[in-house]
Short mmCIF file of C-alpha atoms in Angstrom, two decimals:
data_model
loop_
_atom_site.label_atom_id
_atom_site.label_comp_id
_atom_site.label_asym_id
_atom_site.label_seq_id
_atom_site.Cartn_x
_atom_site.Cartn_y
_atom_site.Cartn_z
CA MET A 1 95.63 119.11 90.30
CA THR A 2 97.17 122.38 90.99
CA GLY A 3 99.98 122.65 93.58
CA LEU A 4 99.20 123.94 97.02
CA PRO A 5 101.49 125.59 99.41
CA ALA A 6 102.62 122.94 101.93
CA GLN A 7 102.45 123.73 105.53
CA ALA A 8 105.94 122.39 106.30
CA PRO A 9 108.98 122.06 103.95
CA ALA A 10 108.60 118.82 102.10
CA ARG A 11 112.14 117.79 102.45
CA ARG A 12 111.80 117.94 106.36
CA TRP A 13 108.46 116.11 106.39
CA ARG A 14 108.43 112.55 107.50
CA PRO A 15 105.39 110.48 107.60
CA GLY A 16 104.09 109.23 111.13
CA PRO A 17 104.67 105.85 112.27
CA LEU A 18 101.85 103.42 111.22
CA LEU A 19 101.93 101.74 114.56
CA PRO A 20 100.95 103.76 117.58
CA VAL A 21 103.91 104.63 119.75
CA GLY A 22 104.51 105.53 123.32
CA GLU A 23 102.40 102.66 124.81
CA GLY A 24 103.26 101.59 128.36
CA ARG A 25 103.69 98.07 127.25
CA ASP A 26 106.80 99.12 125.23
CA ARG A 27 108.47 100.53 128.24
CA ALA A 28 107.96 97.29 130.13
CA LEU A 29 109.31 95.32 127.33
CA SER A 30 112.30 97.54 127.19
CA PHE A 31 113.17 97.02 130.67
CA VAL A 32 112.69 93.28 130.48
CA ILE A 33 114.95 93.12 127.45
CA ALA A 34 117.58 95.47 128.94
CA VAL A 35 117.79 93.16 132.01
CA LEU A 36 118.11 90.04 130.02
CA CYS A 37 120.86 91.59 127.88
CA ALA A 38 122.63 92.72 131.01
CA LEU A 39 122.54 89.10 132.34
CA ALA A 40 123.73 87.80 128.94
CA CYS A 41 126.61 90.16 128.87
CA LEU A 42 127.61 89.58 132.49
CA THR A 43 127.53 85.84 131.64
CA ALA A 44 129.70 86.29 128.58
CA ILE A 45 132.19 88.46 130.42
CA LEU A 46 132.53 86.17 133.38
CA ALA A 47 132.76 83.05 130.95
CA LEU A 48 135.66 84.68 129.24
CA ALA A 49 137.32 85.24 132.60
CA ALA A 50 136.70 81.67 133.69
CA ASP A 51 138.04 80.41 130.34
CA ARG A 52 141.10 82.48 131.04
CA ALA A 53 141.48 81.08 134.44
CA ALA A 54 141.15 77.42 133.14
CA SER A 55 143.67 78.26 130.34
CA GLY A 56 146.14 79.57 133.07
CA TRP A 57 145.67 76.34 135.17
CA ARG A 58 146.04 74.25 132.06
CA THR A 59 149.34 75.89 131.09
CA GLN A 60 150.67 75.57 134.65
CA ILE A 61 149.68 71.95 134.96
CA SER A 62 150.90 70.98 131.61
CA ALA A 63 154.20 72.81 132.00
CA SER A 64 155.35 70.72 134.99
CA ALA A 65 155.62 67.10 136.04
CA THR A 66 156.59 65.39 139.26
CA VAL A 67 158.73 62.32 139.68
CA LEU A 68 158.58 60.05 142.81
CA VAL A 69 161.87 58.30 143.09
CA ARG A 70 162.43 54.76 144.57
CA PRO A 71 166.11 54.37 145.62
CA GLY A 72 167.75 51.48 144.03
CA ARG A 73 169.95 48.83 145.84
CA GLY A 74 172.86 50.57 147.50
CA GLN A 75 171.45 53.86 146.75
CA THR A 76 170.18 56.59 149.22
CA SER A 77 166.97 58.47 148.31
CA SER A 78 169.01 61.66 147.74
CA GLU A 79 171.32 59.85 145.31
CA ALA A 80 168.36 58.35 143.49
CA ALA A 81 166.71 61.75 143.30
CA ALA A 82 169.87 63.39 142.02
CA ALA A 83 170.30 60.73 139.43
CA ALA A 84 166.80 61.09 138.14
CA ALA A 85 167.18 64.90 138.01
CA GLU A 86 170.23 64.60 136.05
CA ALA A 87 168.62 62.20 133.58
CA LEU A 88 165.53 64.28 133.09
CA ALA A 89 167.44 67.65 132.60
CA GLY A 90 168.86 66.35 129.43
CA VAL A 91 165.53 65.52 127.82
CA PRO A 92 164.60 68.03 125.11
CA GLY A 93 161.53 70.05 126.20
CA VAL A 94 162.61 70.11 129.88
CA THR A 95 163.80 73.49 131.15
CA GLU A 96 164.71 72.38 134.71
CA ALA A 97 164.74 69.29 136.76
CA ARG A 98 165.53 69.63 140.39
CA ALA A 99 165.42 67.12 143.25
CA LEU A 100 163.59 68.37 146.27
CA ASP A 101 165.36 68.06 149.47
CA ARG A 102 163.88 66.53 152.52
CA ALA A 103 162.65 69.90 153.93
CA ASP A 104 160.79 70.44 150.56
CA ALA A 105 159.24 66.83 150.58
CA LEU A 106 158.17 67.40 154.27
CA ARG A 107 156.45 70.72 153.41
CA LEU A 108 154.59 68.93 150.61
CA LEU A 109 153.31 66.27 153.03
CA THR A 110 152.24 68.72 155.76
CA PRO A 111 148.70 69.27 154.39
CA TRP A 112 148.10 65.49 154.86
CA LEU A 113 150.28 64.47 157.89
CA GLY A 114 150.53 67.78 159.75
CA GLY A 115 153.64 69.55 160.72
CA GLY A 116 156.41 68.25 163.05
CA VAL A 117 154.92 64.83 163.62
CA LEU A 118 157.42 62.77 161.61
CA PRO A 119 160.71 61.61 163.21
CA ASP A 120 163.85 62.63 161.61
CA ASP A 121 164.60 59.19 160.31
CA ALA A 122 161.29 58.39 158.92
CA PRO A 123 161.43 57.41 155.29
CA ILE A 124 159.78 59.83 153.03
CA PRO A 125 159.46 59.74 149.25
CA MET A 126 161.91 61.84 147.31
CA LEU A 127 160.46 64.00 144.53
CA VAL A 128 162.03 65.45 141.52
CA ALA A 129 160.14 68.68 140.16
CA VAL A 130 160.35 68.96 136.49
CA ASP A 131 159.55 72.24 134.51
CA LEU A 132 158.75 71.75 130.80
CA ASP A 133 159.12 74.12 128.05
CA PRO A 134 155.48 75.47 127.62
CA ARG A 135 156.00 75.85 123.88
CA ARG A 136 157.27 72.41 123.23
CA PRO A 137 156.97 70.34 126.33
CA ALA A 138 158.58 66.92 126.69
CA THR A 139 156.25 64.10 126.49
CA SER A 140 155.56 61.62 129.16
CA ALA A 141 157.04 58.83 127.13
CA ALA A 142 160.28 60.83 126.58
CA LEU A 143 160.55 61.36 130.38
CA ARG A 144 159.86 57.75 131.15
CA ALA A 145 162.42 56.62 128.71
CA ALA A 146 165.01 58.94 130.15
CA LEU A 147 164.29 57.61 133.61
CA ALA A 148 164.59 53.98 132.37
CA ASN A 149 167.90 54.66 130.59
CA ALA A 150 169.33 56.02 133.71
CA GLY A 151 168.24 53.01 135.63
CA VAL A 152 166.26 54.97 137.97
CA GLN A 153 162.98 53.45 139.42
CA ALA A 154 160.37 56.16 139.55
CA VAL A 155 156.81 57.04 139.18
CA LEU A 156 155.99 59.82 136.64
CA ASP A 157 153.07 62.12 137.41
CA ASP A 158 152.45 64.32 134.29
CA HIS A 159 149.47 65.87 135.95
CA SER A 160 147.33 64.70 133.12
CA ARG A 161 144.64 63.68 135.69
CA TRP A 162 144.48 67.26 136.87
CA LEU A 163 144.64 68.60 133.34
CA GLY A 164 141.55 66.55 132.47
CA ASP A 165 139.74 67.94 135.32
CA VAL A 166 140.57 71.58 134.37
CA GLU A 167 139.62 71.06 130.74
CA ARG A 168 136.29 69.52 131.91
CA ALA A 169 135.72 72.41 134.22
CA ALA A 170 136.51 74.88 131.48
CA LEU A 171 134.18 73.01 129.12
CA ILE A 172 131.46 73.10 131.65
CA ALA A 173 132.06 76.81 132.05
CA ARG A 174 131.73 77.48 128.40
CA SER A 175 128.74 75.23 127.95
CA ALA A 176 127.05 76.87 130.88
CA ALA A 177 127.71 80.35 129.45
CA LEU A 178 126.30 79.28 126.03
CA GLY A 179 123.42 77.71 127.54
CA ALA A 180 122.68 80.88 129.72
CA GLY A 181 123.04 82.98 126.57
CA ALA A 182 120.65 80.70 124.67
CA LEU A 183 118.13 80.82 127.52
CA VAL A 184 118.24 84.59 127.73
CA ALA A 185 117.89 84.92 123.92
CA LEU A 186 114.86 82.46 124.18
CA ALA A 187 113.38 84.63 127.04
CA ALA A 188 113.93 87.79 125.15
CA GLY A 189 112.37 86.20 122.13
CA ALA A 190 109.40 85.08 123.99
CA ALA A 191 108.89 88.62 125.41
CA VAL A 192 108.98 90.11 121.92
CA ALA A 193 106.66 87.50 120.54
CA PHE A 194 104.21 88.12 123.45
CA ALA A 195 104.49 92.00 122.94
CA THR A 196 103.92 91.44 119.10
CA ARG A 197 100.90 89.29 119.62
CA ALA A 198 99.49 91.78 122.14
CA GLY A 199 100.12 94.63 119.76
CA LEU A 200 98.26 92.93 116.94
CA THR A 201 95.43 92.12 119.28
CA SER A 202 95.13 95.50 120.79
CA ARG A 203 95.41 97.31 117.63
CA ARG A 204 93.28 95.09 115.48
CA ASP A 205 91.52 98.15 114.25
CA VAL A 206 94.78 99.39 112.75
CA ILE A 207 95.65 96.06 111.24
CA GLU A 208 92.31 95.74 109.72
CA VAL A 209 92.56 99.24 108.03
CA LEU A 210 96.03 98.35 106.79
CA HIS A 211 94.82 94.98 105.44
CA LEU A 212 91.81 96.66 103.72
CA SER A 213 94.08 99.19 102.28
CA GLY A 214 96.06 96.49 100.50
CA ALA A 215 98.78 95.87 103.05
CA ARG A 216 100.44 92.42 102.73
CA ASP A 217 101.21 90.39 105.76
CA GLY A 218 104.80 90.94 105.29
CA PHE A 219 104.22 94.74 105.30
CA ILE A 220 102.47 94.58 108.58
CA SER A 221 104.93 92.13 109.93
CA GLY A 222 107.60 94.46 109.00
CA LEU A 223 106.14 97.21 111.12
CA PHE A 224 106.44 95.11 114.24
CA GLU A 225 109.86 93.92 113.27
CA ARG A 226 111.26 97.30 112.84
CA ARG A 227 109.68 98.66 115.97
CA PHE A 228 110.91 95.72 118.02
CA ALA A 229 114.34 95.63 116.46
CA TRP A 230 114.86 99.27 117.37
CA LEU A 231 113.48 98.77 120.91
CA ALA A 232 115.67 95.67 121.39
CA ALA A 233 118.79 97.33 120.06
CA ARG A 234 118.19 100.28 122.42
CA SER A 235 117.44 98.07 125.31
CA GLY A 236 120.42 95.90 124.41
CA ALA A 237 122.68 98.77 124.56
CA TYR A 238 121.29 99.81 128.05
CA GLY A 239 121.79 96.23 129.16
CA ALA A 240 125.32 96.09 127.77
CA LEU A 241 126.24 99.27 129.30
CA ALA A 242 124.99 98.09 132.72
CA ALA A 243 126.90 94.89 132.41
CA ILE A 244 130.17 96.74 131.28
CA LEU A 245 129.79 99.17 134.28
CA LEU A 246 129.25 96.30 136.72
CA ALA A 247 132.11 94.15 135.38
CA GLY A 248 134.32 97.21 135.12
CA ALA A 249 133.58 97.90 138.75
CA LEU A 250 134.63 94.29 139.63
CA LYS A 251 137.78 94.64 137.57
CA ALA A 252 138.73 97.96 139.06
CA PHE A 253 137.99 97.23 142.68
CA GLY A 254 138.66 93.44 142.59
CA GLY A 255 142.46 93.63 143.05
CA GLN A 256 145.50 92.77 141.03
CA ASP A 257 144.00 89.35 139.88
CA GLY A 258 141.14 90.99 138.10
CA PHE A 259 138.34 90.38 140.80
CA THR A 260 139.73 86.98 141.98
CA PRO A 261 142.37 84.38 140.78
CA LEU A 262 139.32 82.21 139.95
CA LEU A 263 137.86 84.97 137.59
CA PRO A 264 140.86 86.94 136.21
CA LEU A 265 138.88 89.68 134.42
CA GLN A 266 140.62 91.73 131.91
CA TRP A 267 139.49 94.94 130.46
CA SER A 268 139.31 93.47 126.94
CA ASP A 269 136.73 91.01 128.26
CA LEU A 270 134.25 93.94 128.51
CA LEU A 271 134.12 94.05 124.70
CA ALA A 272 132.11 90.73 124.86
CA ALA A 273 129.09 93.05 125.56
CA ALA A 274 129.45 95.04 122.30
CA PRO A 275 127.58 92.74 119.96
CA CYS A 276 124.59 92.65 122.48
CA PRO A 277 122.49 95.44 120.79
CA LEU A 278 122.83 93.83 117.38
CA ALA A 279 122.05 90.42 118.75
CA ALA A 280 119.07 91.62 120.64
CA ALA A 281 117.79 93.30 117.50
CA GLY A 282 118.19 90.00 115.60
CA VAL A 283 116.40 88.00 118.02
CA ALA A 284 113.52 90.69 118.11
CA VAL A 285 113.19 90.67 114.31
CA VAL A 286 112.89 86.92 114.19
CA SER A 287 110.53 86.66 117.04
CA ALA A 288 108.44 89.50 115.88
CA ARG A 289 108.18 88.07 112.40
CA ARG A 290 107.25 84.54 113.44
CA ALA A 291 104.64 85.88 115.87
CA ALA A 292 103.12 88.38 113.57
CA LEU A 293 102.83 86.13 110.61
CA ARG A 294 101.35 83.39 112.74
CA VAL A 295 98.69 85.74 113.98
CA LEU A 296 98.05 87.37 110.65
CA ARG A 297 97.79 84.08 108.81
CA ALA A 298 95.25 82.76 111.23
CA PRO A 299 92.00 81.94 109.47
CA SER A 300 90.21 84.52 111.46
CA GLN A 301 92.21 87.39 109.89
CA ALA A 302 90.93 89.49 107.09
CA MET B 1 75.85 85.94 103.23
CA ARG B 2 75.57 85.55 107.07
CA TYR B 3 77.50 86.54 110.08
CA GLY B 4 78.30 83.41 112.17
CA ARG B 5 75.33 81.48 112.75
CA ALA B 6 72.88 84.46 112.40
CA PRO B 7 70.13 84.43 109.66
CA GLU B 8 71.24 85.26 106.15
CA VAL B 9 71.51 89.06 105.62
CA LEU B 10 71.93 88.84 101.90
CA ARG B 11 70.46 86.24 99.65
CA ASP B 12 69.91 85.54 95.99
CA ILE B 13 71.96 88.59 95.07
CA ASP B 14 72.66 88.68 91.40
CA LEU B 15 74.71 91.87 90.65
CA THR B 16 77.11 92.76 87.94
CA LEU B 17 78.93 96.18 88.00
CA LYS B 18 80.18 97.06 84.56
CA PRO B 19 83.52 98.75 84.40
CA GLY B 20 83.11 102.46 84.49
CA SER B 21 79.50 102.29 85.79
CA PHE B 22 77.98 104.38 88.60
CA HIS B 23 75.47 103.09 90.81
CA PHE B 24 73.61 104.11 94.02
CA LEU B 25 72.61 101.38 96.59
CA THR B 26 69.66 102.34 98.73
CA GLY B 27 67.46 100.58 101.06
CA PRO B 28 66.28 100.93 104.76
CA SER B 29 68.67 100.57 107.57
CA GLY B 30 69.59 96.97 108.17
CA ALA B 31 68.68 96.01 104.58
CA GLY B 32 72.24 94.62 103.97
CA LYS B 33 74.01 97.63 102.12
CA SER B 34 77.00 97.65 104.34
CA SER B 35 77.22 93.82 104.05
CA LEU B 36 77.00 93.85 100.30
CA LEU B 37 79.90 96.42 100.20
CA LYS B 38 81.90 94.16 102.64
CA LEU B 39 81.49 91.27 100.27
CA ILE B 40 82.90 93.41 97.36
CA TYR B 41 85.86 94.84 99.24
CA LEU B 42 86.76 91.42 100.54
CA ALA B 43 86.20 92.09 104.20
CA HIS B 44 83.83 89.19 104.47
CA GLY B 45 83.36 86.04 102.36
CA PRO B 46 80.04 84.78 101.15
CA SER B 47 78.51 81.93 103.00
CA ARG B 48 77.48 80.56 99.55
CA GLY B 49 77.50 81.73 96.02
CA LEU B 50 80.21 83.17 93.80
CA ILE B 51 81.92 86.54 93.71
CA ARG B 52 84.04 87.63 90.68
CA LEU B 53 86.16 90.61 91.12
CA PHE B 54 88.28 91.99 88.30
CA GLY B 55 87.51 88.72 86.41
CA GLN B 56 88.69 86.44 89.16
CA ASP B 57 86.63 84.23 91.36
CA ILE B 58 87.70 85.35 94.77
CA SER B 59 87.39 81.89 96.17
CA THR B 60 90.24 80.81 94.00
CA VAL B 61 92.42 83.86 94.64
CA ALA B 62 95.49 83.07 96.68
CA ARG B 63 95.89 84.88 99.91
CA ARG B 64 99.08 86.67 98.71
CA ASP B 65 97.13 88.07 95.72
CA VAL B 66 94.21 89.58 97.82
CA PRO B 67 96.23 92.83 98.63
CA ASP B 68 96.56 93.45 94.90
CA LEU B 69 92.87 93.28 94.48
CA ARG B 70 92.18 95.45 97.50
CA ARG B 71 94.60 98.07 96.26
CA ARG B 72 92.27 98.53 93.20
CA ILE B 73 89.35 99.24 95.52
CA GLY B 74 88.77 102.54 97.37
CA VAL B 75 86.40 102.27 100.42
CA VAL B 76 84.65 105.03 102.34
CA PHE B 77 83.67 103.28 105.53
CA GLN B 78 80.45 104.43 107.18
CA GLU B 79 82.41 104.60 110.47
CA PHE B 80 85.37 106.18 108.72
CA ARG B 81 87.97 103.87 110.14
CA LEU B 82 90.69 106.55 110.37
CA LEU B 83 93.79 105.87 112.33
CA ASP B 84 93.63 108.06 115.38
CA HIS B 85 97.46 108.27 115.89
CA LEU B 86 98.00 109.44 112.41
CA SER B 87 97.55 112.98 111.09
CA ALA B 88 95.09 113.76 108.54
CA LEU B 89 97.81 113.82 105.80
CA ASP B 90 99.14 110.46 106.94
CA ASN B 91 95.67 108.91 107.00
CA VAL B 92 94.90 110.07 103.50
CA ALA B 93 98.49 108.96 102.29
CA LEU B 94 98.08 105.38 103.86
CA PRO B 95 97.13 103.56 100.57
CA LEU B 96 100.10 105.26 98.86
CA ARG B 97 102.47 104.27 101.53
CA ILE B 98 101.26 100.73 101.50
CA ALA B 99 101.56 100.78 97.71
CA GLY B 100 105.32 101.67 98.31
CA ARG B 101 105.24 105.30 97.15
CA ARG B 102 107.93 107.58 98.58
CA ALA B 103 106.72 110.17 101.15
CA GLN B 104 108.26 113.19 99.25
CA GLU B 105 106.48 112.15 96.00
CA TYR B 106 103.01 111.92 97.34
CA ARG B 107 103.04 114.70 100.08
CA ASP B 108 102.09 117.65 97.83
CA ASP B 109 99.36 115.60 95.91
CA VAL B 110 97.86 114.44 99.29
CA ALA B 111 97.90 118.02 100.64
CA GLU B 112 96.17 119.16 97.54
CA LEU B 113 93.46 116.64 97.84
CA LEU B 114 92.95 117.54 101.36
CA ALA B 115 92.60 121.25 100.39
CA TRP B 116 90.12 120.15 97.83
CA VAL B 117 87.94 118.52 100.37
CA GLY B 118 88.22 121.52 102.68
CA LEU B 119 90.90 120.28 105.00
CA GLY B 120 93.94 122.16 103.73
CA GLU B 121 94.63 123.74 107.10
CA ARG B 122 94.23 120.60 109.07
CA LEU B 123 96.89 118.61 107.44
CA GLU B 124 98.56 117.74 110.78
CA ALA B 125 95.41 117.48 112.72
CA LEU B 126 94.56 114.23 114.41
CA PRO B 127 91.21 112.53 113.61
CA SER B 128 90.12 112.94 117.23
CA THR B 129 90.32 116.74 116.75
CA LEU B 130 88.08 116.70 113.65
CA SER B 131 84.33 117.02 113.54
CA GLY B 132 82.16 114.26 111.99
CA GLY B 133 82.05 115.93 108.70
CA GLU B 134 85.71 116.51 108.67
CA LYS B 135 86.39 112.92 109.41
CA GLN B 136 84.05 111.98 106.69
CA ARG B 137 85.80 114.08 104.10
CA LEU B 138 89.13 112.68 105.21
CA ALA B 139 87.92 109.09 104.75
CA ILE B 140 86.76 110.08 101.24
CA ALA B 141 90.07 111.54 100.42
CA ARG B 142 91.80 108.35 101.53
CA ALA B 143 89.57 106.24 99.43
CA VAL B 144 90.11 108.15 96.27
CA VAL B 145 93.80 109.19 96.66
CA ASN B 146 95.16 106.35 94.58
CA ARG B 147 92.49 106.61 91.82
CA PRO B 148 91.09 103.14 92.54
CA ASP B 149 89.45 101.06 89.73
CA VAL B 150 86.40 100.61 92.01
CA LEU B 151 85.12 103.14 94.62
CA LEU B 152 82.70 101.98 97.23
CA ALA B 153 81.29 104.44 99.60
CA ASP B 154 79.05 103.73 102.57
CA GLU B 155 76.97 106.82 103.46
CA PRO B 156 79.58 109.20 102.26
CA THR B 157 77.58 112.38 102.69
CA GLY B 158 75.95 111.38 106.03
CA ASN B 159 77.91 113.89 108.12
CA VAL B 160 78.49 116.71 105.68
CA ASP B 161 76.42 119.79 104.71
CA ARG B 162 74.53 119.93 101.36
CA GLU B 163 77.16 122.03 99.64
CA MET B 164 80.05 119.56 100.60
CA GLY B 165 77.79 116.63 99.78
CA LEU B 166 77.35 117.98 96.18
CA ARG B 167 81.15 118.63 96.07
CA ILE B 168 81.85 115.04 97.05
CA LEU B 169 79.39 113.93 94.43
CA ARG B 170 81.27 115.87 91.75
CA LEU B 171 84.50 114.25 93.00
CA PHE B 172 82.83 110.72 92.52
CA GLN B 173 81.52 111.77 89.07
CA GLU B 174 84.87 112.97 88.09
CA LEU B 175 86.50 109.81 89.07
CA ASN B 176 83.78 107.79 87.31
CA ARG B 177 84.42 109.92 84.24
CA LEU B 178 88.10 108.82 84.34
CA GLY B 179 87.03 105.27 84.52
CA THR B 180 86.45 104.33 88.16
CA THR B 181 83.43 102.20 88.88
CA VAL B 182 81.42 103.71 91.57
CA LEU B 183 78.95 102.19 93.92
CA ILE B 184 77.52 104.41 96.73
CA ALA B 185 75.26 103.16 99.44
CA THR B 186 73.26 106.13 100.67
CA HIS B 187 70.10 107.36 102.24
CA ASP B 188 70.70 110.89 100.59
CA ARG B 189 67.81 111.13 98.16
CA GLU B 190 68.99 114.49 96.85
CA LEU B 191 72.28 113.07 96.09
CA VAL B 192 70.62 110.18 94.09
CA GLN B 193 68.34 112.43 92.27
CA ARG B 194 71.20 114.86 91.22
CA ALA B 195 73.39 112.13 89.99
CA GLY B 196 70.79 110.62 87.94
CA GLN B 197 72.56 107.32 88.04
CA PRO B 198 70.99 103.85 88.31
CA VAL B 199 69.81 102.93 91.74
CA LEU B 200 69.98 99.45 93.23
CA ARG B 201 67.70 98.85 96.10
CA LEU B 202 68.26 96.30 98.94
CA ASP B 203 65.28 95.30 100.98
CA GLY B 204 65.17 92.37 103.39
CA GLY B 205 68.51 91.06 102.00
CA ARG B 206 67.20 90.92 98.47
CA LEU B 207 68.41 93.23 95.58
CA SER B 208 65.83 94.89 93.20
CA PRO B 209 66.77 95.42 89.54
CA PRO B 210 68.50 98.80 88.87
CA LEU B 211 66.14 101.79 88.63
CA ARG B 212 66.96 105.20 87.22
CA PRO B 213 65.81 108.00 89.37
CA GLY B 214 63.02 110.32 88.23
CA PRO B 215 62.74 114.13 88.51
CA PRO B 216 63.68 115.69 91.91
CA VAL B 217 60.94 115.59 94.42
CA GLY B 218 61.18 117.88 97.44
CA GLN B 219 63.72 117.85 100.07
CA ALA B 220 62.38 114.76 102.04
CA SER B 221 64.92 112.25 103.00
CA GLY B 222 65.43 109.22 105.23
CA PRO B 223 64.22 105.64 104.84
CA ARG B 224 60.59 106.53 105.11
CA ALA B 225 60.67 109.31 102.53
CA GLU B 226 62.85 107.18 100.27
CA ALA B 227 60.39 104.25 100.54
CA GLU B 228 57.51 106.56 99.71
CA ALA B 229 59.48 108.01 96.76
CA ALA B 230 60.40 104.67 95.36
CA PRO B 231 57.64 104.42 92.77
CA GLU B 232 58.96 107.68 91.19
CA LEU B 233 62.02 105.76 90.24
CA ALA B 234 62.03 104.78 86.56
CA LEU B 235 62.88 101.04 85.78
CA ASP B 236 66.06 100.64 84.01
CA PRO B 237 66.15 97.31 82.35
CA PRO B 238 69.00 95.22 83.59
CA PRO B 239 71.92 95.06 81.19
CA PRO B 240 72.98 91.78 79.60
CA VAL B 241 75.48 89.96 81.73
CA PRO B 242 78.86 90.66 80.11
CA PRO B 243 81.78 88.21 80.28
CA PRO B 244 83.90 88.54 83.35
CA GLY B 245 86.14 91.52 83.14
CA PRO B 246 87.73 94.29 85.31
CA GLY B 247 85.51 95.97 87.79
CA GLU B 248 82.75 93.32 87.99
CA ALA B 249 81.40 91.88 91.15
CA ALA B 250 78.57 89.48 91.67
CA ALA B 251 77.30 87.99 94.88
#
């Protein structure tokens, strides 16, 4: 064959897409995936903030203990509290132990008993507040041993009960975030699978010509995989951007605590949305491949 | 062969296409010509019987191997089956893309082929903007672009003028000279007469032995003229059945 002048420079020419583009269904799918990705990103960002809040509470709780002192024979409450504070202050891992005075103890009781209802001579428990070294806190056993050695009768509250609650809450928050992410991924995958099946059905003419021209199932499946991977990545980027803008607004206008003390957002949390386009593309590839091969390998297909 | 639970459209077909042979397939409308071609290009399976393609019994060919067989067969569909969203050039290049050829490698060859079938100025045209004859030429170019071992054409000159029909015939003959096995289903009597190749006639789902066309007779065409002209075809004794080899099909 003799060479003919090409109508366009060959180096610029690119073959057209084998699957038709610009169908309305793609726009609807893009919107759905973008919304799902925005929800997933917001969940991830808020989960990070919740985890940080739980971590802060855990640190605060585990870095302190409270001792309820019972005065011994011939000992006033204040003397017992002072003795306990002195004994605890010498324990390694304790940064400070201070006996609360009567006014402090009354203030702690106010939420339960109300203010100004107790007579001045009413016996109230004396407390010792113990601050622990956050890096190497003293163990409960060491604190109890110190109190016993000093001959102080006391009840030690190392806040472990509250610590367990906080850790359980943090675990629930993390699990809920993971569960929500998984549900969103499943929903996105289902939407892509539906779109793939719809595409295979509505363009059966194209698929048949491809098959009769020698295309393998994997080749045809690859067309859908690439199309939906790109669509999902782009939609994922839009969704991530929306989530970043929303979370950024919460952070910017939410006050010094980063929205609220319950959800102390930080700017770095917004990076959690970064992998979203890639993850969306991955979900789309897997879903499109499974759906396409299932349809193509059905007995009715040529 | 039958479609669903409908009556058989083909039965008792015993056909062997030798490698490098050239046959026409004629018969009235509804005789089963397209169905026979569908069996050969694996668009439909037989309800009973045996088909051997390139030496392989197709009933034993694994699904993953079917595309390899199809790539060796070029098909000109009666209804063209062009992809409406692709340009003329992309439509013709489709078998090459599927075979994994790089776009920059094949573009000039495809453009050249399109020019040869008279579509050199319509490379970027969408099929919806082409006339029936142009679509037919496009479909023919797509069928021959990768030099198939077997070329099946269903009414390939039904929408083109006489001059282009003869040109297409020369293309088929040239491919055949290069080793391609050609089977053309047609009502075009002049095409058959000019080619002087054996004619297989289908009627009522049954296949007659190959005949060789006689001297040209008038310009009449169509099923009735063809039926009247049938006695003018000389009988060509069926060749002995060769052992299975490339380019064979039997249904």
